[in-house]
Tab-separated table of C-alpha atoms in Angstrom:
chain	number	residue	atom	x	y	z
A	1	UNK	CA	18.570	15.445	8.863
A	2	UNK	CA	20.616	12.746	10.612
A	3	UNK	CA	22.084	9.581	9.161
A	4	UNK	CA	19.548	7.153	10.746
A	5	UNK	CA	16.853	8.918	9.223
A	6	UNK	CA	17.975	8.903	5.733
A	7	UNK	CA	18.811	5.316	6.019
A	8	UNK	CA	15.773	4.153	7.334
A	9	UNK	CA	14.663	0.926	4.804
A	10	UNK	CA	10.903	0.895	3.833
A	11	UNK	CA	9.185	-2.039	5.676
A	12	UNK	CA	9.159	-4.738	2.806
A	13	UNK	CA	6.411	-6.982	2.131
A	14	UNK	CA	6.469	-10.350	3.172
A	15	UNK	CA	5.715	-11.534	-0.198
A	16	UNK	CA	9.334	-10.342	-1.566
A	17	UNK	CA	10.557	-11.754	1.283
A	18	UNK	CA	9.509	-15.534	0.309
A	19	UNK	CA	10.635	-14.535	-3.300
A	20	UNK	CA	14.295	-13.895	-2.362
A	21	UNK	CA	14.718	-16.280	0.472
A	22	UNK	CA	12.947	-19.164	-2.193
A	23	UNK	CA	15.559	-17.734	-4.595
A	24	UNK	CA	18.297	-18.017	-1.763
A	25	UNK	CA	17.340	-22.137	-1.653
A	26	UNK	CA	15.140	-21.708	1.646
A	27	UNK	CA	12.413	-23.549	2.464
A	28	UNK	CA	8.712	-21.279	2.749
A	29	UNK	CA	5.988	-21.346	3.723
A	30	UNK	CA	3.360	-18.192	3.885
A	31	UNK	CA	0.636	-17.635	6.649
A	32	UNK	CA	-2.375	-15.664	5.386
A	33	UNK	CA	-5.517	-14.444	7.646
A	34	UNK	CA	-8.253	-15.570	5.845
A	35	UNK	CA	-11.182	-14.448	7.846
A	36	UNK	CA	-11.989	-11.978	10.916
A	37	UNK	CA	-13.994	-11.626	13.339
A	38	UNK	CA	-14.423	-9.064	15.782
A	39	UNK	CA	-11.485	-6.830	16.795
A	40	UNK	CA	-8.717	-8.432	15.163
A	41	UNK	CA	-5.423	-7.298	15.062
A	42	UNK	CA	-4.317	-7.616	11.522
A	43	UNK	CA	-7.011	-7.155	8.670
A	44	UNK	CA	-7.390	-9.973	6.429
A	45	UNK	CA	-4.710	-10.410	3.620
A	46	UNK	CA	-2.082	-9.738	6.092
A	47	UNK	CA	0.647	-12.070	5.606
A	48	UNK	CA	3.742	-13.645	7.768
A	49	UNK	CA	6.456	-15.849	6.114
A	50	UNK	CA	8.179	-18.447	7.261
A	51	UNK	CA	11.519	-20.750	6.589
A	52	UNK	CA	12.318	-23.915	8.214
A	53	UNK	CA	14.559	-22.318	10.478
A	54	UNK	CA	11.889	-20.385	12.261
A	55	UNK	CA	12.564	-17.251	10.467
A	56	UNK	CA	9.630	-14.759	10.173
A	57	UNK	CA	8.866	-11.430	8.652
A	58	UNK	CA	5.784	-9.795	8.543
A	59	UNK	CA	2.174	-10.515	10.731
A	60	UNK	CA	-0.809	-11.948	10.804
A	61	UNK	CA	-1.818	-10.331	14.465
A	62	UNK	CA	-0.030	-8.223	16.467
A	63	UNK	CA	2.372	-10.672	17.699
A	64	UNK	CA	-0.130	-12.543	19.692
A	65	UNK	CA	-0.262	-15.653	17.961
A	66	UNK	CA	2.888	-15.715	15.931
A	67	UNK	CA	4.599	-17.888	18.059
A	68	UNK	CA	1.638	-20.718	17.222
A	69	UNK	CA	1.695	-20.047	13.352
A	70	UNK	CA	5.659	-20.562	12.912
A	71	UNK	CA	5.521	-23.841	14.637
A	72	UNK	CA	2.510	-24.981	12.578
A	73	UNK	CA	4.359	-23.888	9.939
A	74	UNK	CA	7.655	-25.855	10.591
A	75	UNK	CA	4.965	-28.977	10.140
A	76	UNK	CA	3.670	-27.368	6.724
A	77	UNK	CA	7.454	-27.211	5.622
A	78	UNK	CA	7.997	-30.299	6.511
A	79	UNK	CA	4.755	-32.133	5.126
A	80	UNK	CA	3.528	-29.947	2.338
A	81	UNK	CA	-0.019	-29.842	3.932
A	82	UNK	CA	-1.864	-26.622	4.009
A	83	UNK	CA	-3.030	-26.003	7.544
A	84	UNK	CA	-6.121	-23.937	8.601
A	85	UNK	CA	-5.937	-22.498	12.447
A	86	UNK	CA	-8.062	-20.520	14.106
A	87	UNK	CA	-7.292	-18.191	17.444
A	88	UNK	CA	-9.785	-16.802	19.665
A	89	UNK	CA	-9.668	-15.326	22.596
A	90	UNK	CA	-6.663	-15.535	24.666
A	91	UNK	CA	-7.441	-18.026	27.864
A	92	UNK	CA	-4.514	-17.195	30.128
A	93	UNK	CA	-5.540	-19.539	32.790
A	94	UNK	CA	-5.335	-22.553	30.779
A	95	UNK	CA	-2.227	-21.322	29.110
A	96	UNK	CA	-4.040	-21.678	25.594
A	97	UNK	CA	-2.579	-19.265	22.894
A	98	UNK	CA	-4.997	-16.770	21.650
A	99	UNK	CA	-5.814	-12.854	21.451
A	100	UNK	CA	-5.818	-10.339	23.953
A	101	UNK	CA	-8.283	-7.775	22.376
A	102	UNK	CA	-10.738	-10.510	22.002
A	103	UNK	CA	-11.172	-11.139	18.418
A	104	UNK	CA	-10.909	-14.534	16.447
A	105	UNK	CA	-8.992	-15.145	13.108
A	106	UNK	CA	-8.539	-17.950	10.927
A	107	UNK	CA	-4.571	-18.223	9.076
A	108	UNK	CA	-3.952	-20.616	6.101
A	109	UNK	CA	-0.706	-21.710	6.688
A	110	UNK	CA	0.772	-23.286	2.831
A	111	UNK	CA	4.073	-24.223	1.566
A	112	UNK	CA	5.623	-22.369	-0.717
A	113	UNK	CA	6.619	-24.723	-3.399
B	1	UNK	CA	1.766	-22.135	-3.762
B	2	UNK	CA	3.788	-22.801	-6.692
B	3	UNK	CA	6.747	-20.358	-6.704
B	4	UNK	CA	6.277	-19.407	-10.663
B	5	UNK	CA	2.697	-18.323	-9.203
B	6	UNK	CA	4.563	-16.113	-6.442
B	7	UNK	CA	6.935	-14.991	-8.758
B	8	UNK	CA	4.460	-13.988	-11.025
B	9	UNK	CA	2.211	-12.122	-8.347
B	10	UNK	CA	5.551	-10.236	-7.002
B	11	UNK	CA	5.946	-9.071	-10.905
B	12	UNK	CA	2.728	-7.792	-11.061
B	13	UNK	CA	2.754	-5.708	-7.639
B	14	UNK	CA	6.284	-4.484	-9.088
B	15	UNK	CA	4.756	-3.119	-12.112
B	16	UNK	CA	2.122	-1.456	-10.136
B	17	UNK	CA	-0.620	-3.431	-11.240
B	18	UNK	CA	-3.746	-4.953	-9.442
B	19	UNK	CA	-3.672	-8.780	-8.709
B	20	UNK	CA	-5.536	-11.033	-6.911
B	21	UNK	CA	-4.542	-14.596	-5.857
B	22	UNK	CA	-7.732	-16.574	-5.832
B	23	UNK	CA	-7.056	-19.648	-3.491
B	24	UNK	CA	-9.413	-22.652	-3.224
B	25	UNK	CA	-10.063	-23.185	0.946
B	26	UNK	CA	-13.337	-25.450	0.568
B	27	UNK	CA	-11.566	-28.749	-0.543
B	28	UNK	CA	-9.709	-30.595	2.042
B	29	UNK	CA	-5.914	-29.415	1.473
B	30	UNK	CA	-7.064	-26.370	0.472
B	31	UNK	CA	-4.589	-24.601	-1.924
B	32	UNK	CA	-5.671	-25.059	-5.552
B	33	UNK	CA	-4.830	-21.221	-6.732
B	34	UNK	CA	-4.653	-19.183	-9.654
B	35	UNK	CA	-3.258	-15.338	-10.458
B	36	UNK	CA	-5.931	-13.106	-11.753
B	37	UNK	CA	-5.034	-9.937	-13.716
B	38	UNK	CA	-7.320	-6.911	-13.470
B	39	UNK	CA	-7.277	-7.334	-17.437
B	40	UNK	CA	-8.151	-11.321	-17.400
B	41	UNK	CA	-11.793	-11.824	-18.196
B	42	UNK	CA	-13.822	-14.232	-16.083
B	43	UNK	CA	-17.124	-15.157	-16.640
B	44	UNK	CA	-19.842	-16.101	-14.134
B	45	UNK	CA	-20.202	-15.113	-10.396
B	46	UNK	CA	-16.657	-15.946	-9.475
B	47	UNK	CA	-16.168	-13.017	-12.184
B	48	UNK	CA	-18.965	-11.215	-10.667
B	49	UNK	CA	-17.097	-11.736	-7.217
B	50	UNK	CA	-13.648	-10.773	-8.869
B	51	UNK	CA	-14.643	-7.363	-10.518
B	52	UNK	CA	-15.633	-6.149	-7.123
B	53	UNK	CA	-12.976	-7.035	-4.941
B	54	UNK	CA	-10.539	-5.156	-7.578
B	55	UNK	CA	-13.360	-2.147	-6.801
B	56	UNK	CA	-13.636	-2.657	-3.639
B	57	UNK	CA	-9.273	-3.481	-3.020
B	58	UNK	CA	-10.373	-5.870	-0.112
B	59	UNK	CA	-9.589	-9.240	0.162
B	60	UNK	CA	-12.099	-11.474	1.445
B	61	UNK	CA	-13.861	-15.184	0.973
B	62	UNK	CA	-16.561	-15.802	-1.056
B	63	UNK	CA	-18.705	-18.538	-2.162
B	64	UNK	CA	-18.988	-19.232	-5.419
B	65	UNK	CA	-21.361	-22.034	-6.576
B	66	UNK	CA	-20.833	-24.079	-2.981
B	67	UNK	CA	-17.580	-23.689	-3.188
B	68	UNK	CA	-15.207	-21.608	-0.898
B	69	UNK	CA	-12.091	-19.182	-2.393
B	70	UNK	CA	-10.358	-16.772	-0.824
B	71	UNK	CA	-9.756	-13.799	-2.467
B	72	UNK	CA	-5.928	-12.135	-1.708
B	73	UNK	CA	-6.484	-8.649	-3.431
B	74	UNK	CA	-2.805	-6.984	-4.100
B	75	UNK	CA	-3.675	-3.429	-5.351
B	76	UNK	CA	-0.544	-1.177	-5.902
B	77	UNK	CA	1.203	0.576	-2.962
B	78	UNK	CA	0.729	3.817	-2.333
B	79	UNK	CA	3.033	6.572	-3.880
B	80	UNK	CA	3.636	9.953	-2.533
B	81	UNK	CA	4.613	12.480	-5.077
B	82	UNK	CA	6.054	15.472	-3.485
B	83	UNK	CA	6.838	18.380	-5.014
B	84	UNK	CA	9.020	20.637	-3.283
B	85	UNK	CA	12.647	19.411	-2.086
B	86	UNK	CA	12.182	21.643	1.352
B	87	UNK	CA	12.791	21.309	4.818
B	88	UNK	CA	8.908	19.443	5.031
B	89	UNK	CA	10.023	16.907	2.716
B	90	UNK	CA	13.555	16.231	4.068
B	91	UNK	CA	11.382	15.206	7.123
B	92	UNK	CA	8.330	13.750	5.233
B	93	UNK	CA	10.627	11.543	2.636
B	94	UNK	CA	11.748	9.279	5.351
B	95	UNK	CA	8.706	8.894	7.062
B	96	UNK	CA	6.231	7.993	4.378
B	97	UNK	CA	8.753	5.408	3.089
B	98	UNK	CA	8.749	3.840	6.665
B	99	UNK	CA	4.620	4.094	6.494
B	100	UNK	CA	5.150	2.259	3.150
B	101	UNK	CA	4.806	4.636	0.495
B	102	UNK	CA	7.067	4.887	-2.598
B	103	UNK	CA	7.959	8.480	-2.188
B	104	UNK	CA	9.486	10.573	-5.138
B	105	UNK	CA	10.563	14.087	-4.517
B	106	UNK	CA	10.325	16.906	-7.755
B	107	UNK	CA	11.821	20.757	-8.018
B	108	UNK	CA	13.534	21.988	-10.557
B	109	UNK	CA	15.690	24.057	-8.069
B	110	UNK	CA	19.149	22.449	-7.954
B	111	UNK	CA	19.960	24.391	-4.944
B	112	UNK	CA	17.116	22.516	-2.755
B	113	UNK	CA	17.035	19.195	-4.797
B	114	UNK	CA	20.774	18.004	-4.159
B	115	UNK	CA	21.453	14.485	-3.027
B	116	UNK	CA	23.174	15.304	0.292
B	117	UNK	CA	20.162	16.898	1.436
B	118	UNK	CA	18.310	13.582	0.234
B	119	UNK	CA	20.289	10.694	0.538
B	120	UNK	CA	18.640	7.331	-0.482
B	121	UNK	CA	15.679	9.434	-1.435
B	122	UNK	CA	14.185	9.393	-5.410
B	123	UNK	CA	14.592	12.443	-6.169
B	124	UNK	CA	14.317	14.477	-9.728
B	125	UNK	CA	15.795	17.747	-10.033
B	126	UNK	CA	13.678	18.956	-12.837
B	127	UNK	CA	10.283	20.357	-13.616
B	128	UNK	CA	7.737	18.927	-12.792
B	129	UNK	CA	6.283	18.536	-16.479
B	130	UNK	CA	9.448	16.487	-17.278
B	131	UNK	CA	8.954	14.185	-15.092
B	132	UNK	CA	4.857	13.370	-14.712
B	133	UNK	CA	5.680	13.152	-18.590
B	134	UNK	CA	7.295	9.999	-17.851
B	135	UNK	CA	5.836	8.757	-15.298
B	136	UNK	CA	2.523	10.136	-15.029
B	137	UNK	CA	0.087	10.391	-11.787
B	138	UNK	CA	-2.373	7.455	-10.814
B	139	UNK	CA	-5.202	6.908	-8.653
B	140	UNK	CA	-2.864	5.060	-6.367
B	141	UNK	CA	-0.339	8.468	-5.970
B	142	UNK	CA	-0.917	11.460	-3.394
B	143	UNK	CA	0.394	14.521	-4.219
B	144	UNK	CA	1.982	16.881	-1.911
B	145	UNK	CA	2.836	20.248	-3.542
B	146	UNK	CA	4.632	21.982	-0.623
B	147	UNK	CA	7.049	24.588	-2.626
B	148	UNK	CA	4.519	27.750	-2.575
B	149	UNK	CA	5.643	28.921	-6.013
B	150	UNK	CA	2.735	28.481	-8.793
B	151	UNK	CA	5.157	28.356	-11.276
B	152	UNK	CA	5.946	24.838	-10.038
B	153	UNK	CA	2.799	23.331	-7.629
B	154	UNK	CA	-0.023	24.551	-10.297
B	155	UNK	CA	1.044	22.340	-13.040
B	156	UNK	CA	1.252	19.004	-11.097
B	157	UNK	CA	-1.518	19.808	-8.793
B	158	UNK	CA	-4.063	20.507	-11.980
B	159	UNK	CA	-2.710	17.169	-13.283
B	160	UNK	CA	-3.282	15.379	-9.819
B	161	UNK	CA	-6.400	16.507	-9.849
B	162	UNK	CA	-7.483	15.084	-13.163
B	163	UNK	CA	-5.993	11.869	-13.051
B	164	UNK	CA	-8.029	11.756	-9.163
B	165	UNK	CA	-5.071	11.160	-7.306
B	166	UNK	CA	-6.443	9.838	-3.954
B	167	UNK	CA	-4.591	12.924	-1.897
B	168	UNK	CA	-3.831	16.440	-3.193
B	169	UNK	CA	-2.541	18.567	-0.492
B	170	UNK	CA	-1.239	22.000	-1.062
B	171	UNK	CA	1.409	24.337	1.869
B	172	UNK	CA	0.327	27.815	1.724
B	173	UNK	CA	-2.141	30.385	3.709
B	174	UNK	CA	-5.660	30.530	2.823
B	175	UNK	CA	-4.812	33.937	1.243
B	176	UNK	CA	-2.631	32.288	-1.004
B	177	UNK	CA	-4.637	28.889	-1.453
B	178	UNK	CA	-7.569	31.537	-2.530
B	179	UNK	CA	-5.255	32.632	-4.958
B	180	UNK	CA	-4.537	29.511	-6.353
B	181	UNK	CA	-8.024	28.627	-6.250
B	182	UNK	CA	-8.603	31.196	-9.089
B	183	UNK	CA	-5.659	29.974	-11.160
B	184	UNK	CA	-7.005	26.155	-11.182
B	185	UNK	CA	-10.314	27.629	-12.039
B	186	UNK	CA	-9.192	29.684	-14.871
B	187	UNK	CA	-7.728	26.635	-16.112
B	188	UNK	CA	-10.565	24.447	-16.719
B	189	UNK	CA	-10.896	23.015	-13.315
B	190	UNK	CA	-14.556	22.454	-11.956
B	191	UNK	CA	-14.844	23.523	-8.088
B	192	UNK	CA	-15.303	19.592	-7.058
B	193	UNK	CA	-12.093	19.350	-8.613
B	194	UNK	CA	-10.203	22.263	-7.271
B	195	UNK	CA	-12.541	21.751	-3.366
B	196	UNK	CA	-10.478	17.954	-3.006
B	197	UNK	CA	-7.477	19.882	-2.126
B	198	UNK	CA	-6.260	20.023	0.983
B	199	UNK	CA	-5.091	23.085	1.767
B	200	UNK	CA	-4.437	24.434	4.151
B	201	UNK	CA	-1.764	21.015	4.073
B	202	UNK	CA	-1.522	18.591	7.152
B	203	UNK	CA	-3.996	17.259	9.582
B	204	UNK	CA	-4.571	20.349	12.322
B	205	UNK	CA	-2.262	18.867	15.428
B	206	UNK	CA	-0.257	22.024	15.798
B	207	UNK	CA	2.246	21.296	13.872
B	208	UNK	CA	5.406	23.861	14.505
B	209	UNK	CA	8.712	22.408	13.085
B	210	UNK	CA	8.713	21.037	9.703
B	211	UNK	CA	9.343	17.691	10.999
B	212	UNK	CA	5.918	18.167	12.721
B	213	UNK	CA	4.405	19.564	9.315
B	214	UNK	CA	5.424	16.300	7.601
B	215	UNK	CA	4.045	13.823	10.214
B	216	UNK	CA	0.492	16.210	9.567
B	217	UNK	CA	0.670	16.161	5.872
B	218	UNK	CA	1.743	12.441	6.093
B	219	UNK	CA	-1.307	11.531	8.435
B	220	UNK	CA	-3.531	13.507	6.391
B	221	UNK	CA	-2.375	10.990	3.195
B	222	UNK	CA	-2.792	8.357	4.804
B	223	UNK	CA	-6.251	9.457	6.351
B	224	UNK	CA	-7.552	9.741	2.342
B	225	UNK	CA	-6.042	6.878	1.583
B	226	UNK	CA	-7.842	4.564	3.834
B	227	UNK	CA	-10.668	6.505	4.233
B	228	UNK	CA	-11.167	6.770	-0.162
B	229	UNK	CA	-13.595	4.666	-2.058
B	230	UNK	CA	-11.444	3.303	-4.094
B	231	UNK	CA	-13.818	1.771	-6.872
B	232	UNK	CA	-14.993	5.760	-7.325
B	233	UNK	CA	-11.010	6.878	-7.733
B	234	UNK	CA	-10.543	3.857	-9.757
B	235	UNK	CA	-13.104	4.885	-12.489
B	236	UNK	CA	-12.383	7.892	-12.167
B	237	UNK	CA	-8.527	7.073	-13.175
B	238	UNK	CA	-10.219	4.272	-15.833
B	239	UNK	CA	-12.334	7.466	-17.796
C-alpha cells in the first residue's frame, strides 16, 4: 500500500462544505437540481456550492453548465434572490451554454443565509 | 436557506439519520423551507408525499394542494463494514472511502489489524461481537466478511443478515460457502436469509490481485446499493 492511497480524503459533501466555509465568514450560496429530464448528468438532489469568490465544490451536471450556475450565483450572493435556471441542450453554434448528452435540468440557485 | 436550518440538516446526516429539506419553489422567490425528521409527524398529502420519499430515498417535486415543494431527501451514507484486516481490504478501505462510503475495518487478529498497515483507516482490532455491540449494523451498512475463518465472519454475517444490511458478501470457495451455508442454517437462519449473500464475493471481472478483488467486491456493493428497494430494507430494519 503506498502513501497516496492511504491518504486519499473521502469526497465530502457539498453541504459540509457551505457549513464550514459559512462558519469561516464566507458568503454561500447552494445550487440544487430540482428537476430532470431526459439524460441528465447529475440526478436530482445533486448539489454545487458556491462563495462570492467563485469558489465551487460539488455538481449539479457533469461540468457542463457549472460555469453558468456560479455566475448566477455571484448575483444570488449579491441580491439574496433565489434564482431558477434551466439548461437544455447544448447549441454550440450560437455559443448558448447547455448539455452535451442532450438532457434538460432545472437548478435553484439560493443564498445561504 | 437559513444557516441554523443547514446546520441543523448537516447534524442530522452526521448522526446518520434520514432528513428531508422540503423547499417551497411555487411562490415567486421560491425558498420558504423547513427540516423534516423521519420521526416528525405530518398530516395530510404533503405527509402522504413525505412518508414516501423517506421509502422511496429520492428526492423529487411534488404538488401538494396547487402548490409546488421540492423535496431534498438526505438518507444516511453508505457504510461498509469489513471484516477481515487482509490484503483485500488494505486495497478495498481506500477505495470505498473515495466512492463515499464510511468504511470500518474489524479482526480481532492484532497481527493483520495494525495501524501501519491501515493508516487513516477506522479500524478495530477486536471481535467482531465487541464492536457491532456498540455500534450495531443498519440497513444503510454492507458487510464484507473477507477473513475465511467462521470463528470470526459467521457471527457478523448472521447479524448482517438480520438487521437486512443492503450488501452481505462473503470470500471463500463454493465448497466452503456450502459449508457456511449449513452453519447459518443451523443457526436459525431461513434460506432467503442465508441466499442474499454474495458469495462467491465480488462482481465476476476476473479479478486476480487483491487490489482487483476489492474493486469487484466494491462494485458489487455498490451494485446492491443502488439497485435495493430501499423502502423493503427499510422495514425490514424498522421490524
Amino acid at each position: 500500500m503506498t502513501d497516496v492511497a492511504t491518504e486519499v480524503a473521502a469526497l465530502r459533501d457539498p453541504l459540509d462544505t457551505a457549513e464550514d466555509w459559512l462558519a469561516g465568514g464566507r458568503k454561500v450560496a447552494i445550487a440544487t437540481v430540482v428537476e430532470t429530464w431526459g439524460s441528465a448528468p447529475r440526478p436530482v438532489g445533486s448539489q454545487l456550492v458556491i462563495d462570492e469568490q467563485g469558489n465551487f465544490d460539488g455538481s449539479v451536471s457533469g461540468g457542463c453548465v457549472e460555469g453558468a450556475v456560479i455566475s448566477e450565483a455571484g448575483d444570488v450572493i449579491a441580491d439574496g434572490k433565489p434564482r431558477m435556471l434551466e439548461f437544455g441542450v447544448a447549441d454550440e453554434t450560437a455559443w448558448r451554454v447547455g448539455l452535451s448528452c442532450g438532457g434538460r435540468i432545472r437548478v435553484l440557485v439560493e443564498r445561504v443565509g | 436557506m437559513d444557516p441554523k436550518l443547514l446546520r441543523a440538516l448537516n447534524a442530522e446526516r452526521a448522526a446518520r439519520r434520514a432528513a428531508i429539506l422540503v423547499t417551497d419553489i411555487a411562490t415567486e422567490g421560491a425558498g420558504r423551507e423547513r427540516l423534516v425528521r423521519e420521526s416528525d409527524e405530518i398530516a395530510g398529502p404533503l405527509g402522504e408525499a413525505l412518508s414516501a420519499a423517506f421509502r422511496s430515498g429520492k428526492s423529487g417535486a411534488v404538488e401538494v394542494d396547487g402548490q409546488n415543494f421540492f423535496l431534498n431527501v438526505h438518507v444516511p451514507a453508505p457504510r461498509l463494514v469489513v471484516i477481515g484486516a487482509v490484503h483485500i481490504s488494505q486495497a478495498l478501505a481506500p477505495m470505498a472511502k473515495i466512492a463515499g462510503f464510511d468504511v470500518e475495518i474489524i479482526d480481532p487478529r492484532t497481527a493483520f489489524a495494525t495501524p501501519e498497515r491501515f493508516a487513516g483507516v477506522d479500524l478495530k482490532a477486536e471481535w467482531p461481537q465487541e464492536v457491532l455491540a456498540r455500534r450495531p449494523l443498519d440497513a444503510y451498512t454492507g458487510l464484507a466478511a473477507v477473513t475465511h475463518d467462521p470463528k470470526i465472519d459467521d457471527y457478523p454475517l448472521e447479524q448482517a443478515l438480520r438487521t437486512g444490511c443492503f450488501y452481505v458478501g462473503a470470500l471463500g470457495s463454493r465448497k466452503t460457502h456450502a459449508k457456511r451455508v449449513e452453519r447459518l442454517k443451523a443457526a436459525g437462519l431461513t434460506d432467503e436469509q442465508v441466499a442474499a449473500i454474495r458469495a462467491p464475493i465480488g462482481l465476476d471481472i476476473g479479478a486476480a490481485s487483491p487490489a482487483e478483488i476489492a474493486v469487484a467486491v466494491l462494485a458489487e456493493a455498490i451494485a446492491a446499493l443502488r439497485r435495493r428497494n430501499l423502502g423493503r430494507f427499510r422495514d425490514k430494519a424498522a421490524a
